[in-house]
PDB file of C-alpha atoms in Angstrom:
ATOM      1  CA  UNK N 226       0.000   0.000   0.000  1.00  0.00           C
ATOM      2  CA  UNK N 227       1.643   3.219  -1.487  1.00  0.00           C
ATOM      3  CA  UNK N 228      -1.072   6.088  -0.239  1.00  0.00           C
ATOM      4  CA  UNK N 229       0.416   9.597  -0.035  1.00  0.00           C
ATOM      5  CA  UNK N 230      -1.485  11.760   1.877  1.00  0.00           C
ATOM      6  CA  UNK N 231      -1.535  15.209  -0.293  1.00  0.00           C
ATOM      7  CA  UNK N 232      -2.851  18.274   2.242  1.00  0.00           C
ATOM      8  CA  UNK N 233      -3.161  21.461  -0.268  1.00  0.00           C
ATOM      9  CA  UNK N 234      -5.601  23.852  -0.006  1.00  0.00           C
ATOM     10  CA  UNK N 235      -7.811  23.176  -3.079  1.00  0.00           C
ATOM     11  CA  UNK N 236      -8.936  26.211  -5.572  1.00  0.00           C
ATOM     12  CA  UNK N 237      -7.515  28.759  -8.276  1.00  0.00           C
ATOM     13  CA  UNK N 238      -3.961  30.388  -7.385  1.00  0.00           C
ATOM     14  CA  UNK N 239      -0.979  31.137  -9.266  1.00  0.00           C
ATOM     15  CA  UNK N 240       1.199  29.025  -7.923  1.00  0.00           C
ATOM     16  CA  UNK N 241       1.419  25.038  -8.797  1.00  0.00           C
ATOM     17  CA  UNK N 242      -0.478  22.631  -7.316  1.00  0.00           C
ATOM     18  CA  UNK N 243       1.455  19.486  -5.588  1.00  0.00           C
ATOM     19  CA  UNK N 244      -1.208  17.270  -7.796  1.00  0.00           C
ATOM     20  CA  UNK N 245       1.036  18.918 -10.183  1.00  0.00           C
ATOM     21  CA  UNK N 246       4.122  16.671  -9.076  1.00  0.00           C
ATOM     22  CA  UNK N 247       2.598  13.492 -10.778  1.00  0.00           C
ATOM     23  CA  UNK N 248       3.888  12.001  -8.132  1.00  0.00           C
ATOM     24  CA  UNK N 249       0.758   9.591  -9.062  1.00  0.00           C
ATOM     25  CA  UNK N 250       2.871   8.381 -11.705  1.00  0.00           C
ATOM     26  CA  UNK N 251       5.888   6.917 -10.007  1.00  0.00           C
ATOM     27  CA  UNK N 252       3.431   4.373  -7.880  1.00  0.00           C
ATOM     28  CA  UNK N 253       1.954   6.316  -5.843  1.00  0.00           C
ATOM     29  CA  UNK N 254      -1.969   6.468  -4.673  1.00  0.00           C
ATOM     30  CA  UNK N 255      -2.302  10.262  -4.493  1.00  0.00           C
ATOM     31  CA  UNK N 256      -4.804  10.795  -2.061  1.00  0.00           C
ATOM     32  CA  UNK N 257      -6.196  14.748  -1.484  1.00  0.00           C
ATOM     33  CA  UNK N 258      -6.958  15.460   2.335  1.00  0.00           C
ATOM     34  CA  UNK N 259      -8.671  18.681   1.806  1.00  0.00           C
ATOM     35  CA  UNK N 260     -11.784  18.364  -0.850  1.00  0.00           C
ATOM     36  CA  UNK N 261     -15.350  18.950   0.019  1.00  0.00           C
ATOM     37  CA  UNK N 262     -17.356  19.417   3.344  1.00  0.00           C
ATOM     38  CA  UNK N 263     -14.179  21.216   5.197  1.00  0.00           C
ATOM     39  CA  UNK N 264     -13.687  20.889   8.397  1.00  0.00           C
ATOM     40  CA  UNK N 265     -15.155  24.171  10.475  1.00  0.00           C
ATOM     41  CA  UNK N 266     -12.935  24.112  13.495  1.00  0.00           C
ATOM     42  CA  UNK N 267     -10.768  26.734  14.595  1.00  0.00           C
ATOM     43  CA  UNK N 268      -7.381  25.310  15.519  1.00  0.00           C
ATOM     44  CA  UNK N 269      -5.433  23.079  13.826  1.00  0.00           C
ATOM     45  CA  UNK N 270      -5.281  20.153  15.891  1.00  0.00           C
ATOM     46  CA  UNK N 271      -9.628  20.042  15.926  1.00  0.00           C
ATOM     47  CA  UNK N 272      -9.117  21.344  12.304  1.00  0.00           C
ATOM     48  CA  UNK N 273      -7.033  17.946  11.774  1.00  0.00           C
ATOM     49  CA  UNK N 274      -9.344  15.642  14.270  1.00  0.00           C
ATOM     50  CA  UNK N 275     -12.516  16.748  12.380  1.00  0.00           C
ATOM     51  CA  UNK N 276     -10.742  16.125   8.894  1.00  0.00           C
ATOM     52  CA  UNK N 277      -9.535  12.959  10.559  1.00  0.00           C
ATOM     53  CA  UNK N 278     -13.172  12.022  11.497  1.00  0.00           C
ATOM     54  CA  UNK N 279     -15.136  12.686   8.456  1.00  0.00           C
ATOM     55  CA  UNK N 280     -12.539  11.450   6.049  1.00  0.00           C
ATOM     56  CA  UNK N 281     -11.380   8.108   7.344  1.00  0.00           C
ATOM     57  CA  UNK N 282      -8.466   6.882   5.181  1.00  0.00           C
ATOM     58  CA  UNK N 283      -6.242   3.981   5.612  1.00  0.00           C
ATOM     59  CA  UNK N 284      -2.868   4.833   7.007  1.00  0.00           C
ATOM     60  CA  UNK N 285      -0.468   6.503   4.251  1.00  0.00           C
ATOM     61  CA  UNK N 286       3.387   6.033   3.282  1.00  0.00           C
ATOM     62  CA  UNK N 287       3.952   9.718   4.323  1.00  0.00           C
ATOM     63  CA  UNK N 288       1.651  13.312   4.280  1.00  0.00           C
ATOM     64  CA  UNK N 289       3.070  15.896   2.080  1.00  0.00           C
ATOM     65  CA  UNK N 290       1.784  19.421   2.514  1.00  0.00           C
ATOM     66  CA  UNK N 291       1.678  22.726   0.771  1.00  0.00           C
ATOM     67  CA  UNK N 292       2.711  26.120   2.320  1.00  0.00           C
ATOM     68  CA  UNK N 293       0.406  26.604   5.552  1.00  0.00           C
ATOM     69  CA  UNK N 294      -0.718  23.267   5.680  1.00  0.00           C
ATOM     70  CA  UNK N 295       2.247  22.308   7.083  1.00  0.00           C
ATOM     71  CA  UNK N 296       1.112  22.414  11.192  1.00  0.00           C
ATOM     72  CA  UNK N 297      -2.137  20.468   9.513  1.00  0.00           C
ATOM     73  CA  UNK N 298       0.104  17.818   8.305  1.00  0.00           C
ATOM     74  CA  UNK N 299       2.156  17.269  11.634  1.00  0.00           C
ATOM     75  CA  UNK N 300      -1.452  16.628  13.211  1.00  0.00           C
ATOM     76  CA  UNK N 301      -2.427  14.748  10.368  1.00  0.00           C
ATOM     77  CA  UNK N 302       0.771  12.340  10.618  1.00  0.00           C
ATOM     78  CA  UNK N 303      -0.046  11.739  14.270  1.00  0.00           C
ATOM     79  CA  UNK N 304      -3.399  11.154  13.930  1.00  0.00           C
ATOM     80  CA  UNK N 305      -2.738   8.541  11.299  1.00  0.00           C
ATOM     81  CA  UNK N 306       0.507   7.045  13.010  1.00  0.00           C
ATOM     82  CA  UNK N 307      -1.907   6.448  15.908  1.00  0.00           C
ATOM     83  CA  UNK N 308       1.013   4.319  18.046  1.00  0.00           C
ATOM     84  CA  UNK N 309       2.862   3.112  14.987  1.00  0.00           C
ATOM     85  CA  UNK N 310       6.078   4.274  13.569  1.00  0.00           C
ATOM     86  CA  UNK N 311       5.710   8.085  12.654  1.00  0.00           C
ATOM     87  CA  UNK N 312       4.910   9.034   9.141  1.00  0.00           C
ATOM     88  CA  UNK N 313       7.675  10.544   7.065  1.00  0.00           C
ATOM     89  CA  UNK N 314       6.389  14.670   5.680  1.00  0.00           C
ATOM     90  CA  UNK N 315       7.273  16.641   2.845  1.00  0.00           C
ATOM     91  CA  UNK N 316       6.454  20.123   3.328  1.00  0.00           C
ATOM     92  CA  UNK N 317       6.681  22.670  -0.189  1.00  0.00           C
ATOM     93  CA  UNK N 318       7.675  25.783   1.155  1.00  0.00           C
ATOM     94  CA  UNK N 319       6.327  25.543   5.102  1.00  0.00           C
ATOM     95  CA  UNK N 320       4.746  28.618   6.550  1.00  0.00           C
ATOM     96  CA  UNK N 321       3.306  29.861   9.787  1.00  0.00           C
ATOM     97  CA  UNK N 322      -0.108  31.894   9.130  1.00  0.00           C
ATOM     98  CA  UNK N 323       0.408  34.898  11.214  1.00  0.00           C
ATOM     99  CA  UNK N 324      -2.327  37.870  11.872  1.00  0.00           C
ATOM    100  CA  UNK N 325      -0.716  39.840   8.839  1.00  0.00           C
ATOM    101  CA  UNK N 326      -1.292  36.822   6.126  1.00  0.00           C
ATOM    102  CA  UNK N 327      -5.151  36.664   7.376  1.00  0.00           C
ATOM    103  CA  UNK N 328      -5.403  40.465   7.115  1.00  0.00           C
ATOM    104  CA  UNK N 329      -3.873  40.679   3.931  1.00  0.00           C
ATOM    105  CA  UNK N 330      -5.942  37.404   2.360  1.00  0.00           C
ATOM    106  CA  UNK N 331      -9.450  39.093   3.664  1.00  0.00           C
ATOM    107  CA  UNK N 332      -8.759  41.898   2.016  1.00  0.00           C
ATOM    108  CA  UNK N 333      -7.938  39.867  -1.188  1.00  0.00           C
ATOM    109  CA  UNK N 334     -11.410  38.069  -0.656  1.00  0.00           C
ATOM    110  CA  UNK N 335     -13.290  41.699  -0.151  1.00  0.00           C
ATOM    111  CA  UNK N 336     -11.591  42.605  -3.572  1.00  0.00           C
ATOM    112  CA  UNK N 337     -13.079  39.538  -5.448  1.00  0.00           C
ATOM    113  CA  UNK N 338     -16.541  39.673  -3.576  1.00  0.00           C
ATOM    114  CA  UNK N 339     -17.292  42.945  -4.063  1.00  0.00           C
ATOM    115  CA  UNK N 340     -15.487  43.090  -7.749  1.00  0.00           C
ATOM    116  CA  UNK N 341     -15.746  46.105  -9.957  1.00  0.00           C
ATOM    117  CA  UNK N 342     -19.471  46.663  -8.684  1.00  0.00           C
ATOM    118  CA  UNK N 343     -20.010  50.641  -9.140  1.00  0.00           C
ATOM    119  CA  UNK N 344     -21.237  51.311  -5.359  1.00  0.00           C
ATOM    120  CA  UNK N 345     -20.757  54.142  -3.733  1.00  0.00           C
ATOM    121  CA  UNK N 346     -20.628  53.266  -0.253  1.00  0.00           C
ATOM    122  CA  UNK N 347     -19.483  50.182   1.014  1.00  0.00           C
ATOM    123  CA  UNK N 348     -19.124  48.925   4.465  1.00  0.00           C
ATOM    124  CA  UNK N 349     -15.548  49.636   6.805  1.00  0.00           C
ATOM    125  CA  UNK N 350     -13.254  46.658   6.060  1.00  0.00           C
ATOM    126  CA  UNK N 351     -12.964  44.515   9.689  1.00  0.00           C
ATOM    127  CA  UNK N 352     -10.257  44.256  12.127  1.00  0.00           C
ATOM    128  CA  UNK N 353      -8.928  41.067  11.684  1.00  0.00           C
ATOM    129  CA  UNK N 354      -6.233  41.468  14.073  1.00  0.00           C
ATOM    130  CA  UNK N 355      -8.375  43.108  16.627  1.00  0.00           C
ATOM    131  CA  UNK N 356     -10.908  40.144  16.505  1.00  0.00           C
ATOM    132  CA  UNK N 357      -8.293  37.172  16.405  1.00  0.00           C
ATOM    133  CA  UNK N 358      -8.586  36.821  19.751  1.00  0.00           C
ATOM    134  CA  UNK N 359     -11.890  35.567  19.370  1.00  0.00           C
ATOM    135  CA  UNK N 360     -11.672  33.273  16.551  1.00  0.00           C
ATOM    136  CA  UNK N 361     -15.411  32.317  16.597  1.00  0.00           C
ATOM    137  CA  UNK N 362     -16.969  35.529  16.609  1.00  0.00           C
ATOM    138  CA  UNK N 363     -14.025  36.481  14.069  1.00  0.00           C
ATOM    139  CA  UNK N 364     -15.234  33.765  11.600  1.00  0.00           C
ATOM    140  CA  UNK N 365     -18.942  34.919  12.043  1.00  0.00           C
ATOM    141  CA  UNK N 366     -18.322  38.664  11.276  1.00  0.00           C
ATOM    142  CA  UNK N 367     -16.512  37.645   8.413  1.00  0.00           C
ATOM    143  CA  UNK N 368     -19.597  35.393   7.020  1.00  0.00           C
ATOM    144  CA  UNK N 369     -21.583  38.454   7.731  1.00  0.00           C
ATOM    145  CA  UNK N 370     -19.115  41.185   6.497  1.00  0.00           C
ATOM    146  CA  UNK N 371     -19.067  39.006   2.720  1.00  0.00           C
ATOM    147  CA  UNK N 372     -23.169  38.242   2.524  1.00  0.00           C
ATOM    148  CA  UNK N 373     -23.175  41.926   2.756  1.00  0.00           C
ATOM    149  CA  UNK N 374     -20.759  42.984   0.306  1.00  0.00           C
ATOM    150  CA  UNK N 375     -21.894  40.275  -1.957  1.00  0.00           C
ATOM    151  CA  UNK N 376     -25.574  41.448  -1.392  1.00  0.00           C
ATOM    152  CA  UNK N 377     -24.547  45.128  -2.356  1.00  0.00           C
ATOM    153  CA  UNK N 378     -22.814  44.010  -5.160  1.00  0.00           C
ATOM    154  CA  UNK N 379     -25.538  41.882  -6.901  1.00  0.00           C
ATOM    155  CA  UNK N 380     -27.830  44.998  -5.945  1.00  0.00           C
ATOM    156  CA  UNK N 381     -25.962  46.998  -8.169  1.00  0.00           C
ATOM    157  CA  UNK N 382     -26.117  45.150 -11.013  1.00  0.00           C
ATOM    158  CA  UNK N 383     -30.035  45.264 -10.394  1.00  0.00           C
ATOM    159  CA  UNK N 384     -30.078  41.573  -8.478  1.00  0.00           C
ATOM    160  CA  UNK N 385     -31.902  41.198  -5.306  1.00  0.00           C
ATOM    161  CA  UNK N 386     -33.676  39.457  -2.544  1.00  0.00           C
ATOM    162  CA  UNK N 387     -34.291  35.704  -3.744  1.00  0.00           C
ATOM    163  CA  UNK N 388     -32.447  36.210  -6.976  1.00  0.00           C
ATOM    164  CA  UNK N 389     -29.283  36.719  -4.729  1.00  0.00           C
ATOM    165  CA  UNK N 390     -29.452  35.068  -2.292  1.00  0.00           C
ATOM    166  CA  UNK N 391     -28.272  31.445  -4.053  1.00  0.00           C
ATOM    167  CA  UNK N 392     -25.376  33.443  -5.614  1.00  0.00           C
ATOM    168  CA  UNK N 393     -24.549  35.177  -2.305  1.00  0.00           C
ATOM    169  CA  UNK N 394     -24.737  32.283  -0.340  1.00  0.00           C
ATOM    170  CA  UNK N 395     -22.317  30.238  -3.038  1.00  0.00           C
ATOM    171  CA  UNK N 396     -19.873  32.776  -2.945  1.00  0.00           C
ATOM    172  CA  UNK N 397     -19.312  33.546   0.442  1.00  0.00           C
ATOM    173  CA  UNK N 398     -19.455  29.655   1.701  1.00  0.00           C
ATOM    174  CA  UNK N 399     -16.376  29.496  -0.604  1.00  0.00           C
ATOM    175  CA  UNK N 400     -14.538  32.598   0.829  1.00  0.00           C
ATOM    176  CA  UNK N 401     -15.667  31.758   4.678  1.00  0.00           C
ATOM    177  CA  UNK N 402     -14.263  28.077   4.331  1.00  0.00           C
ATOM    178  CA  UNK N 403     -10.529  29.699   2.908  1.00  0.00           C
ATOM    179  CA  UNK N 404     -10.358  31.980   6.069  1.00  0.00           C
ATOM    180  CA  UNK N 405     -11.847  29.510   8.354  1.00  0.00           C
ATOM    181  CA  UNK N 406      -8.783  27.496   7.335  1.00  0.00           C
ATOM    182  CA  UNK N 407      -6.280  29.849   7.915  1.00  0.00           C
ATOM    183  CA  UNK N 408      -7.700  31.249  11.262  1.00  0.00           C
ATOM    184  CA  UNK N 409      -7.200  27.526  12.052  1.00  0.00           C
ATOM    185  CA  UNK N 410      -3.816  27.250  10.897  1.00  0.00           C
ATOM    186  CA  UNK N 411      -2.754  30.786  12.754  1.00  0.00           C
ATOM    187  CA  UNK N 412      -3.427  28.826  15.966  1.00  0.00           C
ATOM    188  CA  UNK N 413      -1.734  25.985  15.130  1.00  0.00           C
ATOM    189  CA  UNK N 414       0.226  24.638  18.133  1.00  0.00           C
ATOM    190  CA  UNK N 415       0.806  21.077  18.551  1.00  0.00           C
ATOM    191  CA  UNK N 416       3.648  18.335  19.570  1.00  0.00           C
ATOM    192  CA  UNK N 417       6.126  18.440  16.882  1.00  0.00           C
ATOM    193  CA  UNK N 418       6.889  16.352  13.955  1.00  0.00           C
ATOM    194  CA  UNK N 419       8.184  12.215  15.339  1.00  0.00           C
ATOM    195  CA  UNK N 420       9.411  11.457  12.243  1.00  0.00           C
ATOM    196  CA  UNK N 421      11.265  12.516   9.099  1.00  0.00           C
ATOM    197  CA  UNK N 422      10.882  15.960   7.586  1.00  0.00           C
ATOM    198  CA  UNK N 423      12.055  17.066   4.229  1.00  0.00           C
ATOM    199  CA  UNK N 424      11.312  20.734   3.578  1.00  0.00           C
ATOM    200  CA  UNK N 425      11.612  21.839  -0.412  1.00  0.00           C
ATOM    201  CA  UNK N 426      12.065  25.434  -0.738  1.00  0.00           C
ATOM    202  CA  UNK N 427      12.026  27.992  -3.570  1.00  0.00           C
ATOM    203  CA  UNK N 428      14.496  30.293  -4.282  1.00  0.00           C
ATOM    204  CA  UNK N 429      13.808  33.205  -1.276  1.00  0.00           C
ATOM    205  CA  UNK N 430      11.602  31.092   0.702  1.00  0.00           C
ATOM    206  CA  UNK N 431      12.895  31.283   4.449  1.00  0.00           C
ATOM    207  CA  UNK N 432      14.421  28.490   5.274  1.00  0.00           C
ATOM    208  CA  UNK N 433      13.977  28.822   9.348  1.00  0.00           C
ATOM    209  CA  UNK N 434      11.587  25.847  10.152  1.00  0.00           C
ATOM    210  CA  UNK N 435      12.444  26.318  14.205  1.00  0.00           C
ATOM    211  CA  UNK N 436       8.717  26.975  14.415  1.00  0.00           C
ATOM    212  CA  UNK N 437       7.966  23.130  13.594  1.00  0.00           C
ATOM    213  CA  UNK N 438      10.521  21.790  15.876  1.00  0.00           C
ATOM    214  CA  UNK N 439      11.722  18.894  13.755  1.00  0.00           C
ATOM    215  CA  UNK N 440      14.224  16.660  15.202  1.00  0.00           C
ATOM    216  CA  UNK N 441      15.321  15.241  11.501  1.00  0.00           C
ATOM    217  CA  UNK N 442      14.782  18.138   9.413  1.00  0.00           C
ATOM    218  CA  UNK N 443      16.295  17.889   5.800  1.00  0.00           C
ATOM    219  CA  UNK N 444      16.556  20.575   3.504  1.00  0.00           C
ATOM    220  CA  UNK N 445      16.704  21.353  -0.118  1.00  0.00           C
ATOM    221  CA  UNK N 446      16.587  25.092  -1.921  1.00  0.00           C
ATOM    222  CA  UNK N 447      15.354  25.112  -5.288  1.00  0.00           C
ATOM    223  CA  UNK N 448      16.459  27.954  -7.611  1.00  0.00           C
ATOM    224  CA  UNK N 449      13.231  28.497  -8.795  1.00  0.00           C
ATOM    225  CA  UNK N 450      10.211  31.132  -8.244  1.00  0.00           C
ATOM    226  CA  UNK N 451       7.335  29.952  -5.434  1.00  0.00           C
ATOM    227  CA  UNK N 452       4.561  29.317  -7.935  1.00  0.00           C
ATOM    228  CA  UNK N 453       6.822  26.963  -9.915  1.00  0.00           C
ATOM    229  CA  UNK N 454       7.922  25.052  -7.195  1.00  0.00           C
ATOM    230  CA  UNK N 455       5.746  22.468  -7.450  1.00  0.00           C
ATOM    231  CA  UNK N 456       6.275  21.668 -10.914  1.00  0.00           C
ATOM    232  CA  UNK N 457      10.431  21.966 -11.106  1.00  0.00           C
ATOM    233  CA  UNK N 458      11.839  19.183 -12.016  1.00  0.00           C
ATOM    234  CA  UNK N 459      14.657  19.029  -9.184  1.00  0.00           C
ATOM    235  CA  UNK N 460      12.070  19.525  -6.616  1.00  0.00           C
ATOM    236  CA  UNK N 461       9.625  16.534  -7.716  1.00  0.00           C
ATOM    237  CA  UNK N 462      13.541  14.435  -7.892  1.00  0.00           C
ATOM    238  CA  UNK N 463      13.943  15.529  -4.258  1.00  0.00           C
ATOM    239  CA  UNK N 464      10.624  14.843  -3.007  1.00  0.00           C
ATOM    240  CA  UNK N 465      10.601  11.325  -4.721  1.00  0.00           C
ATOM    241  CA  UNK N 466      14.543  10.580  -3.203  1.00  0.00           C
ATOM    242  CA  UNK N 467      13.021  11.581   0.444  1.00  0.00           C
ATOM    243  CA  UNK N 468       9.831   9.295  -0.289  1.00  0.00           C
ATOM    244  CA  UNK N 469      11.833   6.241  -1.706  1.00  0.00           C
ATOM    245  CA  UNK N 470      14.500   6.180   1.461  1.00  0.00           C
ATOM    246  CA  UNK N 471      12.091   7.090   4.256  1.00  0.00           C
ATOM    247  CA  UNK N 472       8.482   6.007   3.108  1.00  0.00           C
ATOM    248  CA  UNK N 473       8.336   3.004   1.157  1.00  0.00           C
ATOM    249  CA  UNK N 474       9.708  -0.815   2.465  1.00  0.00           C
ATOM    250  CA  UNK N 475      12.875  -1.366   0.475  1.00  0.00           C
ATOM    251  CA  UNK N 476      11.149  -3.738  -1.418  1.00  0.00           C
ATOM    252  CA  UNK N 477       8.536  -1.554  -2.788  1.00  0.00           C
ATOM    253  CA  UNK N 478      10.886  -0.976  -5.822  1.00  0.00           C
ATOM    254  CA  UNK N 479       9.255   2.003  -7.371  1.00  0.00           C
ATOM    255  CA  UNK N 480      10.854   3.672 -10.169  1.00  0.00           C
ATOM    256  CA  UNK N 481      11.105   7.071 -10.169  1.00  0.00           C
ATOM    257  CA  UNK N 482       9.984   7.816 -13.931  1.00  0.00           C
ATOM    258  CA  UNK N 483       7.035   9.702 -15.419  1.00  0.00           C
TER     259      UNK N 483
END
C-alpha cells in the first residue's frame, strides 16, 4: 500500500499545485486530504481531528503538505501514526499563518466579492487582528461582512432578494471556508513532527523551520520562483529521493519515472 497523503488547499492560485508533481505516476496512490465538506474548526489540531473524522483513510506512506498546511500535516501524521512508527512529511515551502497573512488574504477576498461593482458606499473593512482573539466571533463577522458585500454588489447590477441570495450564499461559503482554514492554521500549536521531515524550498523562501521543531529536518533550496515550485523538475527528484528512502519498504521498488 503506497497512499500519499496530499494536504493542499484546493482552488484557483498562481502558484502550482502538488497534484502537479505526478507524483501519481511513479506508484503512488495520491490521495487529497482537503476536498469537500471542510472541516469548520478553529485550531489546527480540531481542524485535523474533524478532517480525521469525516474522512477516514487507511494509514499513508507519508503526508506531504503545501505552504500553511504544514502544522495540519504534523497533526495529520499523528493522527494517522496512531502508536505506529511516525509518518515521514514533505512540506513545499512551510509557513506559519500569522495575523498579517489573514489580514492581507481578507482583504484579497473583499476585492473579489465585491469586484468592480459601481457602489458608492461600502461597508468599513474589519479588524482582523483586533478580533483574532476571538476566533469564533471572528469567523462569524466575516460570514456576515461578505453576505453583505456580496448582497450590495448583486444589488448593483439590479439583483436582489431571492435572486441573490443562491449566488450570495455560493460565494461567500467558498470565501468563509478559505479563512476559516487559515484562522485555524494561525493557531496551530501542537507536539512536533516524530518522524522525518524534508522541507523543499524555492528560491527566497525562508528556510527557518524552528517553528515546527523537527528533530530530523532535511533541507533542499530550489532555484526556482514559489509558484513553480511544485512543478520543477529538481524539486519533484527531491521529493521522490526523500519518499523512496524514508516512506516506502525497500522492497517496494518504485521507479522514479514519469
Amino acid at each position: 500500500m503506497t497512499m500519499l497523503l496530499v494536504l493542499d488547499y484546493p482552488g484557483r492560485r498562481p502558484e502550482a499545485h502538488v497534484s502537479e508533481m505526478r507524483l501519481d505516476q511513479c506508484g503512488f496512490d495520491c490521495t487529497e486530504g482537503l476536498t469537500s465538506l471542510l472541516p469548520t474548526a478553529l485550531t489546527t489540531s480540531a481542524y485535523a481531528e474533524q478532517l480525521y473524522a469525516q474522512q477516514p483513510l487507511d494509514r499513508p506512506v507519508a503526508v506531504i503538505a503545501y505552504c500553511a498546511t504544514a502544522p495540519l500535516a504534523v497533526a495529520m501524521a499523528r493522527l494517522h501514526a496512531g502508536l505506529g512508527d511516525p509518518l515521514p512529511l514533505v512540506l513545499l515551502d512551510p509557513q506559519q499563518t500569522p495575523p498579517s497573512e489573514i489580514v492581507l488574504e481578507y482583504h484579497e477576498v473583499v476585492r473579489q466579492v465585491e469586484g468592480k461593482a459601481p457602489l458608492t458606499q461600502r461597508p468599513p473593512l474589519l479588524d482582523i487582528e483586533g478580533l483574532l482573539a476571538t476566533p469564533e466571533v471572528l469567523v462569524e463577522r466575516i460570514a456576515e461582512d461578505l453576505r453583505l458585500r456580496a448582497r450590495l454588489a448583486l444589488e448593483a447590477y439590479g439583483l436582489g432578494g431571492a435572486d441573490a441570495s443562491g449566488p450570495v450564499e455560493g460565494v461567500v461559503g467558498v470565501y468563509v471556508e478559505w479563512l476559516t482554514f487559515l484562522v485555524a492554521a494561525h493557531y496551530g500549536e501542537q507536539p512536533s513532527p516524530l518522524g522525518p521531515v524534508l522541507q523543499v524550498l524555492s528560491r527566497v523562501h525562508p528556510a527557518d523551520a524552528g517553528w515546527l521543531g523537527a528533530a530530523d529536518l532535511q533541507t533542499v533550496r530550489i532555484s526556482c520562483d514559489r509558484p513553480e515550485l511544485a512543478i520543477n523538475a529538481d524539486a519533484r527528484a527531491a521529493v521522490l529521493d526523500f519518499l523512496h528512502r524514508f516512506a516506502l519498504p525497500a522492497s517496494a521498488g518504485l521507479g522514479q519515472g514519469g
